[in-house]
Amino acid sequence: MAENKEKNMTSKYRMVKHFDRKKVERAIKKVQKQLNETRTFREKTELEKKLYELQIDFNYILYYPKNLKYLALHPTSGGDDEKMISKRNEIRQIIKGAMQSNDLESLNKRFKEEIKLQIVEKMMNNESLKKKENKCQERDKEIIMSNLSKTIDDDFFGSEDDIDKEEEEQL
């Protein structure tokens, strides 16, 4: 189930990731070239910071969770949505932390474990919803049956025995 979702998402966002990766690779080459040509310490530190951010972007593309909708680094339209920006920054922070601890390879395992936990939670929620539905259906049946028994016991329409008694009284 999770593998199918990963496969679908991978094929769906393949081109977007490709274009993002190419843009970041070009930017990295450009900054590295500028670093080699720079003489001042201040410019070097600025370029090194920029290079580090680009490396985070590159790893963002490579290690983005395969089960989630890919949020492009360079969106053509609709990239200004606050939810998208916050989600993108959240994932970038996770990847940045993994880079600092040299633990990028374990990210995929971590994301897969999170997916499995989400699937289990959904299954548990579905089971509890089904149980609640069954309880509601049983309660509805009980209410209908009690209402039906009340209408049967109701003297408004009378019964055949009542009619027979009335006829005997008239005679």
PDB file of C-alpha atoms in Angstrom:
ATOM      1  CA  MET A   1       0.000   0.000   0.000  1.00  0.00           C
ATOM      2  CA  ALA A   2       2.705   2.490   1.008  1.00  0.00           C
ATOM      3  CA  GLU A   3       4.966   1.257  -1.789  1.00  0.00           C
ATOM      4  CA  ASN A   4       2.271   1.951  -4.378  1.00  0.00           C
ATOM      5  CA  LYS A   5       1.821   5.467  -3.067  1.00  0.00           C
ATOM      6  CA  GLU A   6       5.577   6.059  -3.166  1.00  0.00           C
ATOM      7  CA  LYS A   7       5.738   4.745  -6.711  1.00  0.00           C
ATOM      8  CA  ASN A   8       2.864   6.969  -7.845  1.00  0.00           C
ATOM      9  CA  MET A   9       4.304  10.070  -6.213  1.00  0.00           C
ATOM     10  CA  THR A  10       7.771   9.380  -7.592  1.00  0.00           C
ATOM     11  CA  SER A  11       6.531   9.085 -11.152  1.00  0.00           C
ATOM     12  CA  LYS A  12       4.145  12.026 -10.771  1.00  0.00           C
ATOM     13  CA  TYR A  13       6.773  14.507  -9.562  1.00  0.00           C
ATOM     14  CA  ARG A  14       9.750  13.183 -11.476  1.00  0.00           C
ATOM     15  CA  MET A  15       9.953  16.063 -13.940  1.00  0.00           C
ATOM     16  CA  VAL A  16       9.392  18.759 -11.321  1.00  0.00           C
ATOM     17  CA  LYS A  17      12.194  17.319  -9.212  1.00  0.00           C
ATOM     18  CA  HIS A  18      14.392  17.058 -12.308  1.00  0.00           C
ATOM     19  CA  PHE A  19      13.940  20.747 -13.135  1.00  0.00           C
ATOM     20  CA  ASP A  20      14.508  21.787  -9.531  1.00  0.00           C
ATOM     21  CA  ARG A  21      17.654  19.659  -9.358  1.00  0.00           C
ATOM     22  CA  LYS A  22      19.040  21.152 -12.579  1.00  0.00           C
ATOM     23  CA  LYS A  23      18.405  24.709 -11.348  1.00  0.00           C
ATOM     24  CA  VAL A  24      20.119  23.992  -8.044  1.00  0.00           C
ATOM     25  CA  GLU A  25      23.059  22.232  -9.741  1.00  0.00           C
ATOM     26  CA  ARG A  26      23.586  25.257 -12.005  1.00  0.00           C
ATOM     27  CA  ALA A  27      23.430  27.605  -9.036  1.00  0.00           C
ATOM     28  CA  ILE A  28      25.940  25.449  -7.110  1.00  0.00           C
ATOM     29  CA  LYS A  29      28.370  25.511 -10.040  1.00  0.00           C
ATOM     30  CA  LYS A  30      27.972  29.267 -10.320  1.00  0.00           C
ATOM     31  CA  VAL A  31      28.635  29.847  -6.615  1.00  0.00           C
ATOM     32  CA  GLN A  32      31.620  27.458  -6.616  1.00  0.00           C
ATOM     33  CA  LYS A  33      33.097  29.339  -9.555  1.00  0.00           C
ATOM     34  CA  GLN A  34      32.577  32.641  -7.733  1.00  0.00           C
ATOM     35  CA  LEU A  35      34.189  31.159  -4.615  1.00  0.00           C
ATOM     36  CA  ASN A  36      37.278  30.191  -6.582  1.00  0.00           C
ATOM     37  CA  GLU A  37      37.556  33.692  -8.036  1.00  0.00           C
ATOM     38  CA  THR A  38      36.868  35.594  -4.810  1.00  0.00           C
ATOM     39  CA  ARG A  39      39.717  37.187  -2.922  1.00  0.00           C
ATOM     40  CA  THR A  40      38.110  38.836   0.101  1.00  0.00           C
ATOM     41  CA  PHE A  41      37.206  36.980   3.270  1.00  0.00           C
ATOM     42  CA  ARG A  42      33.792  38.632   3.601  1.00  0.00           C
ATOM     43  CA  GLU A  43      32.700  37.634   0.092  1.00  0.00           C
ATOM     44  CA  LYS A  44      33.932  34.087   0.681  1.00  0.00           C
ATOM     45  CA  THR A  45      31.893  33.700   3.861  1.00  0.00           C
ATOM     46  CA  GLU A  46      28.775  35.028   2.104  1.00  0.00           C
ATOM     47  CA  LEU A  47      29.308  32.666  -0.826  1.00  0.00           C
ATOM     48  CA  GLU A  48      29.944  29.735   1.532  1.00  0.00           C
ATOM     49  CA  LYS A  49      26.634  30.445   3.283  1.00  0.00           C
ATOM     50  CA  LYS A  50      24.916  30.597  -0.089  1.00  0.00           C
ATOM     51  CA  LEU A  51      26.594  27.341  -1.139  1.00  0.00           C
ATOM     52  CA  TYR A  52      25.459  25.672   2.092  1.00  0.00           C
ATOM     53  CA  GLU A  53      21.847  26.766   1.477  1.00  0.00           C
ATOM     54  CA  LEU A  54      22.068  25.412  -2.076  1.00  0.00           C
ATOM     55  CA  GLN A  55      23.379  22.101  -0.739  1.00  0.00           C
ATOM     56  CA  ILE A  56      20.378  21.976   1.600  1.00  0.00           C
ATOM     57  CA  ASP A  57      18.137  22.594  -1.418  1.00  0.00           C
ATOM     58  CA  PHE A  58      19.893  19.830  -3.348  1.00  0.00           C
ATOM     59  CA  ASN A  59      19.427  17.369  -0.487  1.00  0.00           C
ATOM     60  CA  TYR A  60      15.819  18.553  -0.141  1.00  0.00           C
ATOM     61  CA  ILE A  61      15.239  17.371  -3.695  1.00  0.00           C
ATOM     62  CA  LEU A  62      17.075  14.073  -3.207  1.00  0.00           C
ATOM     63  CA  TYR A  63      15.683  13.119   0.198  1.00  0.00           C
ATOM     64  CA  TYR A  64      12.176  14.559   0.001  1.00  0.00           C
ATOM     65  CA  PRO A  65       9.666  12.034   1.466  1.00  0.00           C
ATOM     66  CA  LYS A  66       8.477   9.857  -1.391  1.00  0.00           C
ATOM     67  CA  ASN A  67       4.953   9.465  -0.066  1.00  0.00           C
ATOM     68  CA  LEU A  68       4.185  13.194   0.076  1.00  0.00           C
ATOM     69  CA  LYS A  69       3.198  15.605  -2.640  1.00  0.00           C
ATOM     70  CA  TYR A  70       6.441  17.252  -3.760  1.00  0.00           C
ATOM     71  CA  LEU A  71       6.618  20.959  -2.982  1.00  0.00           C
ATOM     72  CA  ALA A  72       8.827  22.538  -5.617  1.00  0.00           C
ATOM     73  CA  LEU A  73      11.635  24.855  -4.571  1.00  0.00           C
ATOM     74  CA  HIS A  74      11.046  27.010  -7.637  1.00  0.00           C
ATOM     75  CA  PRO A  75       7.287  26.819  -8.277  1.00  0.00           C
ATOM     76  CA  THR A  76       5.937  28.356 -11.453  1.00  0.00           C
ATOM     77  CA  SER A  77       2.637  29.363  -9.839  1.00  0.00           C
ATOM     78  CA  GLY A  78       0.943  29.047  -6.477  1.00  0.00           C
ATOM     79  CA  GLY A  79       4.209  28.820  -4.570  1.00  0.00           C
ATOM     80  CA  ASP A  80       3.367  31.762  -2.332  1.00  0.00           C
ATOM     81  CA  ASP A  81       0.793  29.851  -0.315  1.00  0.00           C
ATOM     82  CA  GLU A  82       1.687  30.086   3.378  1.00  0.00           C
ATOM     83  CA  LYS A  83       0.932  26.414   4.043  1.00  0.00           C
ATOM     84  CA  MET A  84       3.245  25.336   1.244  1.00  0.00           C
ATOM     85  CA  ILE A  85       6.016  27.627   2.408  1.00  0.00           C
ATOM     86  CA  SER A  86       5.762  26.441   6.010  1.00  0.00           C
ATOM     87  CA  LYS A  87       5.665  22.758   4.973  1.00  0.00           C
ATOM     88  CA  ARG A  88       8.631  23.274   2.630  1.00  0.00           C
ATOM     89  CA  ASN A  89      10.611  25.016   5.390  1.00  0.00           C
ATOM     90  CA  GLU A  90       9.695  22.279   7.862  1.00  0.00           C
ATOM     91  CA  ILE A  91      11.086  19.591   5.562  1.00  0.00           C
ATOM     92  CA  ARG A  92      14.149  21.735   4.797  1.00  0.00           C
ATOM     93  CA  GLN A  93      14.820  22.004   8.551  1.00  0.00           C
ATOM     94  CA  ILE A  94      14.577  18.225   8.946  1.00  0.00           C
ATOM     95  CA  ILE A  95      17.028  17.750   6.089  1.00  0.00           C
ATOM     96  CA  LYS A  96      19.315  20.481   7.424  1.00  0.00           C
ATOM     97  CA  GLY A  97      19.407  18.734  10.802  1.00  0.00           C
ATOM     98  CA  ALA A  98      20.212  15.431   9.114  1.00  0.00           C
ATOM     99  CA  MET A  99      23.016  17.114   7.155  1.00  0.00           C
ATOM    100  CA  GLN A 100      24.514  18.551  10.332  1.00  0.00           C
ATOM    101  CA  SER A 101      24.477  15.146  12.009  1.00  0.00           C
ATOM    102  CA  ASN A 102      25.664  13.320   8.847  1.00  0.00           C
ATOM    103  CA  ASP A 103      22.542  11.190   8.938  1.00  0.00           C
ATOM    104  CA  LEU A 104      20.943  11.755   5.522  1.00  0.00           C
ATOM    105  CA  GLU A 105      20.669   8.057   4.699  1.00  0.00           C
ATOM    106  CA  SER A 106      18.450   7.352   7.689  1.00  0.00           C
ATOM    107  CA  LEU A 107      15.930   9.974   6.531  1.00  0.00           C
ATOM    108  CA  ASN A 108      14.254   7.552   4.126  1.00  0.00           C
ATOM    109  CA  LYS A 109      13.851   4.980   6.913  1.00  0.00           C
ATOM    110  CA  ARG A 110      12.469   7.643   9.210  1.00  0.00           C
ATOM    111  CA  PHE A 111       9.956   8.846   6.618  1.00  0.00           C
ATOM    112  CA  LYS A 112       8.893   5.259   5.857  1.00  0.00           C
ATOM    113  CA  GLU A 113       8.325   4.569   9.556  1.00  0.00           C
ATOM    114  CA  GLU A 114       6.215   7.719   9.809  1.00  0.00           C
ATOM    115  CA  ILE A 115       4.172   6.544   6.804  1.00  0.00           C
ATOM    116  CA  LYS A 116       3.574   3.157   8.411  1.00  0.00           C
ATOM    117  CA  LEU A 117       2.460   4.830  11.639  1.00  0.00           C
ATOM    118  CA  GLN A 118       0.051   7.053   9.703  1.00  0.00           C
ATOM    119  CA  ILE A 119      -1.401   4.042   7.892  1.00  0.00           C
ATOM    120  CA  VAL A 120      -1.865   2.150  11.158  1.00  0.00           C
ATOM    121  CA  GLU A 121      -3.550   5.186  12.734  1.00  0.00           C
ATOM    122  CA  LYS A 122      -5.904   5.485   9.750  1.00  0.00           C
ATOM    123  CA  MET A 123      -6.767   1.802   9.974  1.00  0.00           C
ATOM    124  CA  MET A 124      -7.454   2.112  13.700  1.00  0.00           C
ATOM    125  CA  ASN A 125      -9.623   5.179  13.105  1.00  0.00           C
ATOM    126  CA  ASN A 126     -11.537   3.355  10.363  1.00  0.00           C
ATOM    127  CA  GLU A 127     -12.158   0.389  12.669  1.00  0.00           C
ATOM    128  CA  SER A 128     -13.384   2.629  15.477  1.00  0.00           C
ATOM    129  CA  LEU A 129     -15.652   4.476  13.023  1.00  0.00           C
ATOM    130  CA  LYS A 130     -17.098   1.168  11.834  1.00  0.00           C
ATOM    131  CA  LYS A 131     -17.748   0.114  15.430  1.00  0.00           C
ATOM    132  CA  LYS A 132     -19.475   3.429  16.112  1.00  0.00           C
ATOM    133  CA  GLU A 133     -21.574   3.027  12.953  1.00  0.00           C
ATOM    134  CA  ASN A 134     -22.588  -0.488  13.992  1.00  0.00           C
ATOM    135  CA  LYS A 135     -23.563   0.741  17.464  1.00  0.00           C
ATOM    136  CA  CYS A 136     -25.613   3.564  15.929  1.00  0.00           C
ATOM    137  CA  GLN A 137     -27.323   1.156  13.531  1.00  0.00           C
ATOM    138  CA  GLU A 138     -28.153  -1.226  16.392  1.00  0.00           C
ATOM    139  CA  ARG A 139     -29.510   1.648  18.471  1.00  0.00           C
ATOM    140  CA  ASP A 140     -31.617   2.835  15.506  1.00  0.00           C
ATOM    141  CA  LYS A 141     -32.998  -0.687  15.060  1.00  0.00           C
ATOM    142  CA  GLU A 142     -33.875  -0.847  18.763  1.00  0.00           C
ATOM    143  CA  ILE A 143     -35.657   2.505  18.564  1.00  0.00           C
ATOM    144  CA  ILE A 144     -37.615   1.426  15.486  1.00  0.00           C
ATOM    145  CA  MET A 145     -38.552  -1.874  17.104  1.00  0.00           C
ATOM    146  CA  SER A 146     -39.681  -0.172  20.318  1.00  0.00           C
ATOM    147  CA  ASN A 147     -41.732   2.352  18.332  1.00  0.00           C
ATOM    148  CA  LEU A 148     -43.244  -0.468  16.305  1.00  0.00           C
ATOM    149  CA  SER A 149     -44.163  -2.402  19.430  1.00  0.00           C
ATOM    150  CA  LYS A 150     -45.727   0.748  20.903  1.00  0.00           C
ATOM    151  CA  THR A 151     -47.886   1.232  17.810  1.00  0.00           C
ATOM    152  CA  ILE A 152     -48.947  -2.399  17.907  1.00  0.00           C
ATOM    153  CA  ASP A 153     -49.923  -2.091  21.577  1.00  0.00           C
ATOM    154  CA  ASP A 154     -51.737   1.177  20.908  1.00  0.00           C
ATOM    155  CA  ASP A 155     -55.539   0.958  21.374  1.00  0.00           C
ATOM    156  CA  PHE A 156     -56.291   3.649  18.818  1.00  0.00           C
ATOM    157  CA  PHE A 157     -56.999   1.228  15.990  1.00  0.00           C
ATOM    158  CA  GLY A 158     -58.302  -1.496  18.222  1.00  0.00           C
ATOM    159  CA  SER A 159     -58.045  -5.195  17.595  1.00  0.00           C
ATOM    160  CA  GLU A 160     -60.361  -7.946  16.341  1.00  0.00           C
ATOM    161  CA  ASP A 161     -60.999  -9.058  19.909  1.00  0.00           C
ATOM    162  CA  ASP A 162     -62.293  -5.589  20.725  1.00  0.00           C
ATOM    163  CA  ILE A 163     -64.700  -5.721  17.774  1.00  0.00           C
ATOM    164  CA  ASP A 164     -65.987  -9.144  18.844  1.00  0.00           C
ATOM    165  CA  LYS A 165     -66.572  -7.861  22.400  1.00  0.00           C
ATOM    166  CA  GLU A 166     -68.497  -4.850  21.130  1.00  0.00           C
ATOM    167  CA  GLU A 167     -70.739  -7.062  18.975  1.00  0.00           C
ATOM    168  CA  GLU A 168     -71.499  -9.337  21.931  1.00  0.00           C
ATOM    169  CA  GLU A 169     -72.416  -6.350  24.082  1.00  0.00           C
ATOM    170  CA  GLN A 170     -74.840  -5.071  21.466  1.00  0.00           C
ATOM    171  CA  LEU A 171     -76.691  -8.371  21.316  1.00  0.00           C
TER     172      LEU A 171
END
